[in-house]
GROMACS .gro file of C-alpha atoms in nm:
model
  218
    1MET     CA    1   9.416   0.112  -7.792
    2ARG     CA    2   9.604   0.054  -7.459
    3ARG     CA    3   9.360   0.279  -7.273
    4ARG     CA    4   9.070   0.067  -7.384
    5THR     CA    5   9.205  -0.271  -7.262
    6SER     CA    6   9.018  -0.251  -6.926
    7ALA     CA    7   8.676  -0.167  -7.083
    8PRO     CA    8   8.565  -0.524  -7.134
    9VAL     CA    9   8.648  -0.614  -6.770
   10LEU     CA   10   8.464  -0.307  -6.634
   11ALA     CA   11   8.163  -0.391  -6.847
   12LEU     CA   12   8.160  -0.748  -6.711
   13ALA     CA   13   8.170  -0.601  -6.354
   14LEU     CA   14   7.875  -0.370  -6.421
   15ALA     CA   15   7.681  -0.661  -6.567
   16LEU     CA   16   7.750  -0.875  -6.265
   17LEU     CA   17   7.643  -0.602  -6.031
   18PHE     CA   18   7.314  -0.565  -6.224
   19LEU     CA   19   7.253  -0.942  -6.194
   20VAL     CA   20   7.325  -0.969  -5.825
   21LEU     CA   21   7.130  -0.656  -5.719
   22GLY     CA   22   6.811  -0.745  -5.899
   23GLY     CA   23   6.856  -0.755  -6.278
   24THR     CA   24   6.698  -1.105  -6.278
   25SER     CA   25   6.352  -1.185  -6.158
   26PRO     CA   26   6.351  -1.371  -5.826
   27ALA     CA   27   6.222  -1.735  -5.845
   28GLN     CA   28   5.880  -1.779  -5.688
   29ALA     CA   29   5.902  -1.952  -5.353
   30VAL     CA   30   5.668  -2.249  -5.319
   31GLY     CA   31   5.488  -2.312  -4.995
   32TYR     CA   32   5.203  -2.502  -4.838
   33ARG     CA   33   4.874  -2.377  -4.700
   34TYR     CA   34   4.805  -2.554  -4.371
   35TRP     CA   35   4.743  -2.547  -3.997
   36SER     CA   36   5.062  -2.543  -3.796
   37PHE     CA   37   5.066  -2.678  -3.441
   38TRP     CA   38   5.253  -2.492  -3.160
   39GLU     CA   39   5.325  -2.533  -2.791
   40LEU     CA   40   5.400  -2.247  -2.548
   41THR     CA   41   5.736  -2.314  -2.380
   42GLY     CA   42   5.909  -2.062  -2.153
   43GLY     CA   43   5.663  -1.791  -2.277
   44LYS     CA   44   5.761  -1.844  -2.640
   45TRP     CA   45   5.589  -2.052  -2.918
   46ALA     CA   46   5.778  -2.362  -3.024
   47TYR     CA   47   5.677  -2.572  -3.323
   48ALA     CA   48   5.526  -2.890  -3.192
   49THR     CA   49   5.740  -3.209  -3.241
   50GLN     CA   50   5.422  -3.430  -3.245
   51GLY     CA   51   5.093  -3.407  -3.415
   52PRO     CA   52   4.788  -3.299  -3.221
   53SER     CA   53   4.641  -3.646  -3.235
   54THR     CA   54   4.939  -3.793  -3.031
   55ALA     CA   55   5.050  -3.494  -2.815
   56ARG     CA   56   4.903  -3.504  -2.466
   57PRO     CA   57   4.920  -3.159  -2.298
   58SER     CA   58   4.932  -3.128  -1.919
   59ASP     CA   59   4.696  -2.931  -1.703
   60GLY     CA   60   4.790  -2.563  -1.737
   61ASP     CA   61   4.953  -2.601  -2.079
   62VAL     CA   62   4.893  -2.353  -2.366
   63VAL     CA   63   4.885  -2.480  -2.719
   64GLY     CA   64   4.824  -2.291  -3.044
   65PHE     CA   65   4.722  -2.337  -3.413
   66ARG     CA   66   4.801  -2.101  -3.697
   67PHE     CA   67   4.666  -2.113  -4.054
   68ALA     CA   68   4.918  -1.981  -4.307
   69VAL     CA   69   5.124  -2.039  -4.619
   70SER     CA   70   5.471  -2.154  -4.508
   71GLU     CA   71   5.762  -2.315  -4.698
   72ASP     CA   72   5.850  -2.545  -4.402
   73SER     CA   73   5.842  -2.562  -4.021
   74LYS     CA   74   6.133  -2.317  -3.994
   75ASP     CA   75   5.934  -2.060  -4.191
   76ALA     CA   76   5.603  -2.127  -4.020
   77VAL     CA   77   5.414  -1.831  -3.872
   78ARG     CA   78   5.341  -1.823  -3.508
   79PRO     CA   79   4.994  -1.780  -3.360
   80ARG     CA   80   4.895  -1.439  -3.249
   81GLY     CA   81   4.667  -1.365  -2.951
   82ASP     CA   82   4.664  -1.415  -2.571
   83LYS     CA   83   4.923  -1.658  -2.454
   84ASP     CA   84   4.847  -1.645  -2.077
   85PHE     CA   85   4.681  -1.963  -1.934
   86ALA     CA   86   4.537  -1.771  -1.638
   87SER     CA   87   4.347  -1.528  -1.857
   88VAL     CA   88   4.234  -1.779  -2.116
   89CYS     CA   89   4.099  -2.024  -1.849
   90ALA     CA   90   3.987  -1.758  -1.596
   91THR     CA   91   3.625  -1.844  -1.640
   92THR     CA   92   3.667  -2.220  -1.662
   93ALA     CA   93   3.683  -2.358  -1.317
   94ALA     CA   94   3.911  -2.649  -1.218
   95GLN     CA   95   3.736  -2.979  -1.180
   96SER     CA   96   3.852  -3.297  -1.007
   97GLY     CA   97   3.940  -3.570  -1.266
   98LYS     CA   98   3.976  -3.315  -1.541
   99LYS     CA   99   4.264  -3.103  -1.691
  100ARG     CA  100   4.242  -2.756  -1.840
  101VAL     CA  101   4.429  -2.665  -2.160
  102ALA     CA  102   4.440  -2.316  -2.304
  103LEU     CA  103   4.409  -2.300  -2.681
  104VAL     CA  104   4.498  -2.012  -2.912
  105VAL     CA  105   4.347  -2.049  -3.262
  106ASP     CA  106   4.470  -1.804  -3.528
  107PHE     CA  107   4.291  -1.831  -3.861
  108GLY     CA  108   4.556  -1.621  -4.036
  109VAL     CA  109   4.544  -1.323  -4.263
  110PRO     CA  110   4.338  -1.265  -4.586
  111ALA     CA  111   4.656  -1.307  -4.799
  112ASP     CA  112   4.687  -1.664  -4.686
  113ALA     CA  113   4.321  -1.754  -4.727
  114PRO     CA  114   4.195  -1.981  -5.001
  115SER     CA  115   4.020  -1.801  -5.285
  116GLY     CA  116   3.676  -1.675  -5.187
  117GLU     CA  117   3.721  -1.729  -4.813
  118THR     CA  118   3.777  -1.473  -4.532
  119PRO     CA  119   3.957  -1.585  -4.213
  120PRO     CA  120   3.768  -1.540  -3.886
  121ALA     CA  121   3.918  -1.342  -3.608
  122PRO     CA  122   4.177  -1.519  -3.384
  123ARG     CA  123   4.028  -1.668  -3.073
  124THR     CA  124   4.121  -1.834  -2.752
  125ALA     CA  125   3.934  -2.112  -2.555
  126CYS     CA  126   3.983  -2.318  -2.250
  127ALA     CA  127   3.920  -2.692  -2.284
  128ARG     CA  128   3.840  -2.896  -1.982
  129VAL     CA  129   3.897  -3.261  -2.076
  130ALA     CA  130   4.004  -3.601  -1.942
  131PRO     CA  131   4.358  -3.623  -1.796
  132ASP     CA  132   4.474  -3.840  -2.084
  133ALA     CA  133   4.310  -3.640  -2.359
  134THR     CA  134   4.520  -3.551  -2.671
  135THR     CA  135   4.549  -3.197  -2.801
  136ALA     CA  136   4.322  -3.299  -3.088
  137GLU     CA  137   4.058  -3.400  -2.830
  138ALA     CA  138   4.093  -3.076  -2.642
  139LEU     CA  139   4.058  -2.880  -2.967
  140ALA     CA  140   3.754  -3.080  -3.078
  141SER     CA  141   3.583  -2.993  -2.743
  142VAL     CA  142   3.601  -2.614  -2.822
  143ALA     CA  143   3.638  -2.562  -3.192
  144LYS     CA  144   3.420  -2.802  -3.381
  145PRO     CA  145   3.382  -2.893  -3.667
  146LEU     CA  146   3.736  -3.016  -3.736
  147ARG     CA  147   3.817  -3.171  -4.073
  148TYR     CA  148   4.101  -3.415  -4.131
  149GLY     CA  149   4.259  -3.547  -4.450
  150SER     CA  150   4.304  -3.913  -4.550
  151ASP     CA  151   4.656  -3.897  -4.394
  152ALA     CA  152   4.529  -3.752  -4.064
  153LEU     CA  153   4.647  -3.411  -4.149
  154LEU     CA  154   4.439  -3.139  -3.969
  155CYS     CA  155   4.264  -2.956  -4.258
  156ALA     CA  156   4.008  -2.728  -4.089
  157ILE     CA  157   3.926  -2.587  -3.747
  158SER     CA  158   3.577  -2.451  -3.685
  159GLY     CA  159   3.500  -2.527  -4.042
  160TYR     CA  160   3.778  -2.308  -4.178
  161PRO     CA  161   3.885  -2.340  -4.454
  162ARG     CA  162   3.579  -2.501  -4.624
  163THR     CA  163   3.808  -2.687  -4.875
  164GLY     CA  164   4.165  -2.775  -4.934
  165CYS     CA  165   4.426  -2.950  -4.716
  166GLY     CA  166   4.794  -2.864  -4.715
  167GLU     CA  167   4.790  -2.775  -5.088
  168GLN     CA  168   5.105  -2.642  -5.258
  169VAL     CA  169   5.084  -2.276  -5.345
  170SER     CA  170   5.302  -1.984  -5.435
  171ALA     CA  171   5.440  -1.827  -5.127
  172ASN     CA  172   5.468  -1.487  -5.294
  173GLY     CA  173   5.199  -1.268  -5.152
  174GLY     CA  174   5.111  -1.534  -4.904
  175ALA     CA  175   5.288  -1.589  -4.578
  176GLY     CA  176   5.544  -1.321  -4.676
  177SER     CA  177   5.267  -1.059  -4.660
  178ALA     CA  178   5.237  -1.101  -4.280
  179SER     CA  179   5.395  -0.843  -4.063
  180ALA     CA  180   5.751  -0.898  -3.929
  181GLU     CA  181   5.630  -0.968  -3.565
  182ASP     CA  182   5.414  -1.256  -3.699
  183ARG     CA  183   5.701  -1.430  -3.857
  184SER     CA  184   5.898  -1.714  -3.690
  185GLU     CA  185   6.230  -1.548  -3.749
  186PRO     CA  186   6.314  -1.188  -3.674
  187SER     CA  187   6.393  -0.958  -3.968
  188ASP     CA  188   6.753  -0.869  -4.048
  189ASP     CA  189   6.806  -0.498  -4.083
  190GLY     CA  190   7.165  -0.526  -4.197
  191PRO     CA  191   7.293  -0.530  -4.565
  192SER     CA  192   7.186  -0.823  -4.769
  193VAL     CA  193   7.433  -1.103  -4.866
  194GLY     CA  194   7.352  -1.027  -5.230
  195LEU     CA  195   7.455  -0.658  -5.196
  196LEU     CA  196   7.785  -0.747  -5.013
  197ALA     CA  197   7.867  -1.017  -5.267
  198GLY     CA  198   7.792  -0.793  -5.569
  199ALA     CA  199   7.993  -0.505  -5.427
  200GLY     CA  200   8.282  -0.739  -5.352
  201ALA     CA  201   8.276  -0.890  -5.704
  202VAL     CA  202   8.272  -0.547  -5.867
  203ALA     CA  203   8.565  -0.439  -5.656
  204VAL     CA  204   8.769  -0.741  -5.751
  205LEU     CA  205   8.699  -0.700  -6.125
  206ALA     CA  206   8.754  -0.335  -6.118
  207GLY     CA  207   9.094  -0.394  -5.955
  208ALA     CA  208   9.185  -0.648  -6.215
  209ALA     CA  209   9.097  -0.402  -6.488
  210VAL     CA  210   9.326  -0.135  -6.336
  211TRP     CA  211   9.611  -0.387  -6.285
  212GLN     CA  212   9.574  -0.504  -6.648
  213ALA     CA  213   9.575  -0.147  -6.783
  214ARG     CA  214   9.895  -0.059  -6.585
  215ARG     CA  215  10.072  -0.374  -6.695
  216ARG     CA  216  10.005  -0.298  -7.056
  217ARG     CA  217  10.122   0.052  -7.016
  218GLY     CA  218  10.445  -0.070  -6.864
   0.00000   0.00000   0.00000
């Protein structure tokens, strides 16, 4: 009987390892399908701190929009496409009393599209607008029709999507299906926290089982 005293503890350790490493189904993440607004700063996309209706870009700025399913701003997916002002506005001559703003509009990937819709290819455009024009006005000059919700949330650019506006959806198979370089945060190639925690818990419980068995033998 003494040799069997550690069996319950070892069984508990194995059960814990099974739960930590995937024995239970992961909860479905919930996100929102919407257009996110970005500004190019230092050659990198930064999530805008203002809405497009209040932000006023300067001459030579680059702004972007990306349609995707995201849980929050930290998880939002960056726009793809050309980020260079010189190339986007190469064929749009400067004009006195006007400013030029480069826009990158990324309609997203099929996995993030509403049912029955196909996202257009990403595009760039150079808006030549009044010096005090907002980002929304610059966007409207090159990407009509725009559609807004009752709370002034930007719902559609160039008519995409046809319906919906910031609706809550399952993020599984949505934004998570985009490639790693499209994500806001770089992927982590190291061992997962769950794996390390599971291994540590098993080691502790297994050690306790051995200690208990030796104490009983003594």
